[in-house]
Amino acid sequence: MMNLTTPALLFPATSLLLLAYTNRFLVLAQLIRNLQTQDKDDGRDLVIRQILNLRKRIVLTRYMQALGVSSFIMCAVSMFLIFVERDHLAELFFGLSLFLLVLSLLVSLWEIMISTRAIEITLEDMAQKLSTAKPLRRPSE
């Protein structure tokens, strides 16, 4: 049998998780603003690849947040059901809350994998620019 403290333990974790997701969203927004102001001599292909990557990440962040908030709501409903002594329903809602939290974390992992691909795209572009750049001449030459 579950008591009120069981779902209450999930509250701080879920709150911190939602804060982390909000920070990821803010970073994405900043990356988009930076991409918009990038020099025009940057490769069009690079910018298009980054835009596609950012769009995927925004969609995933939206799902992460929706699943995290849903988990939080189900946890609160579970606590209410314990309070009104509807233990079986409370356990069901708490289980649903945990399931939604796990889904949220899996989507977060997916978004992290995509964000590392964005870094790889940037590194590829930097390596390409360095390989085609003229070598620097030393002042003594």
Short mmCIF file of C-alpha atoms in Angstrom, two decimals, residues 5-141:
data_model
loop_
_atom_site.label_atom_id
_atom_site.label_comp_id
_atom_site.label_asym_id
_atom_site.label_seq_id
_atom_site.Cartn_x
_atom_site.Cartn_y
_atom_site.Cartn_z
CA THR A 5 5.10 10.41 0.70
CA THR A 6 5.67 7.95 -2.16
CA PRO A 7 4.40 10.19 -4.98
CA ALA A 8 5.60 13.27 -3.09
CA LEU A 9 9.16 12.03 -3.61
CA LEU A 10 8.70 12.50 -7.35
CA PHE A 11 7.84 16.21 -7.06
CA PRO A 12 11.37 17.62 -6.61
CA ALA A 13 12.80 15.40 -9.34
CA THR A 14 10.08 16.34 -11.80
CA SER A 15 10.42 20.04 -10.99
CA LEU A 16 14.17 19.93 -11.62
CA LEU A 17 13.63 17.97 -14.81
CA LEU A 18 11.18 20.57 -16.12
CA LEU A 19 13.67 23.30 -15.27
CA ALA A 20 16.37 21.45 -17.22
CA TYR A 21 14.00 21.08 -20.19
CA THR A 22 13.21 24.79 -20.10
CA ASN A 23 16.93 25.56 -20.12
CA ARG A 24 17.39 23.30 -23.16
CA PHE A 25 14.59 25.18 -24.91
CA LEU A 26 16.23 28.53 -24.12
CA VAL A 27 19.54 27.27 -25.50
CA LEU A 28 17.78 26.17 -28.68
CA ALA A 29 16.17 29.59 -29.04
CA GLN A 30 19.57 31.25 -28.64
CA LEU A 31 21.15 28.91 -31.20
CA ILE A 32 18.41 29.81 -33.68
CA ARG A 33 18.97 33.52 -33.11
CA ASN A 34 22.72 33.05 -33.58
CA LEU A 35 22.18 31.06 -36.76
CA GLN A 36 20.02 33.85 -38.13
CA THR A 37 22.78 36.42 -37.62
CA GLN A 38 25.63 34.23 -38.93
CA ASP A 39 27.80 35.65 -41.68
CA LYS A 40 26.44 35.10 -45.16
CA ASP A 41 29.70 33.55 -46.29
CA ASP A 42 28.98 30.49 -44.16
CA GLY A 43 28.02 27.58 -46.34
CA ARG A 44 24.36 27.43 -47.27
CA ASP A 45 24.48 23.65 -46.84
CA LEU A 46 25.70 24.02 -43.26
CA VAL A 47 22.92 26.46 -42.36
CA ILE A 48 20.26 24.22 -43.92
CA ARG A 49 21.58 21.18 -42.04
CA GLN A 50 21.59 23.14 -38.79
CA ILE A 51 18.04 24.41 -39.37
CA LEU A 52 16.76 20.86 -39.94
CA ASN A 53 18.57 19.71 -36.81
CA LEU A 54 17.16 22.57 -34.73
CA ARG A 55 13.62 21.91 -35.94
CA LYS A 56 13.84 18.28 -34.79
CA ARG A 57 15.23 19.36 -31.45
CA ILE A 58 12.43 21.90 -30.90
CA VAL A 59 9.77 19.26 -31.58
CA LEU A 60 11.47 16.81 -29.22
CA THR A 61 11.81 19.48 -26.53
CA ARG A 62 8.08 20.17 -26.82
CA TYR A 63 7.35 16.46 -26.29
CA MET A 64 9.82 16.29 -23.39
CA GLN A 65 8.08 19.19 -21.69
CA ALA A 66 4.57 17.85 -22.37
CA LEU A 67 5.44 14.41 -21.04
CA GLY A 68 7.19 15.89 -17.99
CA VAL A 69 4.23 18.15 -17.17
CA SER A 70 1.82 15.25 -17.69
CA SER A 71 3.90 13.15 -15.32
CA PHE A 72 3.79 15.93 -12.73
CA ILE A 73 0.00 16.24 -13.07
CA MET A 74 -0.53 12.47 -12.75
CA CYS A 75 1.67 12.48 -9.65
CA ALA A 76 -0.45 15.27 -8.12
CA VAL A 77 -3.64 13.39 -8.98
CA SER A 78 -2.16 10.31 -7.34
CA MET A 79 -1.49 12.29 -4.16
CA PHE A 80 -5.05 13.61 -4.18
CA LEU A 81 -6.43 10.10 -4.62
CA ILE A 82 -4.37 8.89 -1.66
CA PHE A 83 -5.76 11.81 0.34
CA VAL A 84 -9.36 10.80 -0.46
CA GLU A 85 -8.49 7.14 0.24
CA ARG A 86 -8.82 5.82 -3.31
CA ASP A 87 -5.66 3.74 -3.04
CA HIS A 88 -6.11 1.53 -6.10
CA LEU A 89 -6.69 4.52 -8.39
CA ALA A 90 -3.81 6.36 -6.70
CA GLU A 91 -1.44 3.50 -7.52
CA LEU A 92 -2.68 3.45 -11.10
CA PHE A 93 -2.11 7.20 -11.54
CA PHE A 94 1.29 6.98 -9.86
CA GLY A 95 2.28 4.17 -12.23
CA LEU A 96 1.13 6.31 -15.14
CA SER A 97 3.15 9.20 -13.76
CA LEU A 98 6.29 7.05 -13.66
CA PHE A 99 5.65 5.79 -17.19
CA LEU A 100 5.28 9.35 -18.52
CA LEU A 101 8.44 10.38 -16.70
CA VAL A 102 10.39 7.53 -18.31
CA LEU A 103 9.01 8.49 -21.74
CA SER A 104 10.07 12.08 -21.10
CA LEU A 105 13.59 10.94 -20.23
CA LEU A 106 13.80 8.76 -23.35
CA VAL A 107 12.77 11.69 -25.55
CA SER A 108 15.37 13.78 -23.74
CA LEU A 109 18.02 11.18 -24.56
CA TRP A 110 16.94 11.27 -28.22
CA GLU A 111 17.24 15.08 -28.24
CA ILE A 112 20.70 14.87 -26.69
CA MET A 113 21.80 12.48 -29.43
CA ILE A 114 20.56 14.92 -32.07
CA SER A 115 22.29 17.84 -30.35
CA THR A 116 25.60 15.98 -30.49
CA ARG A 117 25.02 15.54 -34.22
CA ALA A 118 24.69 19.33 -34.48
CA ILE A 119 28.12 19.70 -32.89
CA GLU A 120 29.52 17.17 -35.37
CA ILE A 121 28.07 19.20 -38.26
CA THR A 122 29.79 22.34 -36.96
CA LEU A 123 33.09 20.49 -36.47
CA GLU A 124 32.90 19.09 -40.01
CA ASP A 125 32.39 22.61 -41.36
CA MET A 126 35.29 23.98 -39.31
CA ALA A 127 37.58 21.16 -40.48
CA GLN A 128 36.58 21.76 -44.10
CA LYS A 129 37.28 25.50 -43.82
CA LEU A 130 40.66 24.85 -42.21
CA SER A 131 41.66 22.33 -44.87
CA THR A 132 40.84 24.77 -47.71
CA ALA A 133 42.31 27.85 -46.00
CA LYS A 134 45.61 29.26 -47.20
CA PRO A 135 48.47 28.49 -44.85
CA LEU A 136 49.63 31.41 -42.76
CA ARG A 137 53.03 32.89 -43.60
CA ARG A 138 55.44 33.54 -40.84
CA PRO A 139 56.57 37.19 -40.47
CA SER A 140 60.23 36.21 -40.99
CA GLU A 141 59.55 34.78 -44.46
#
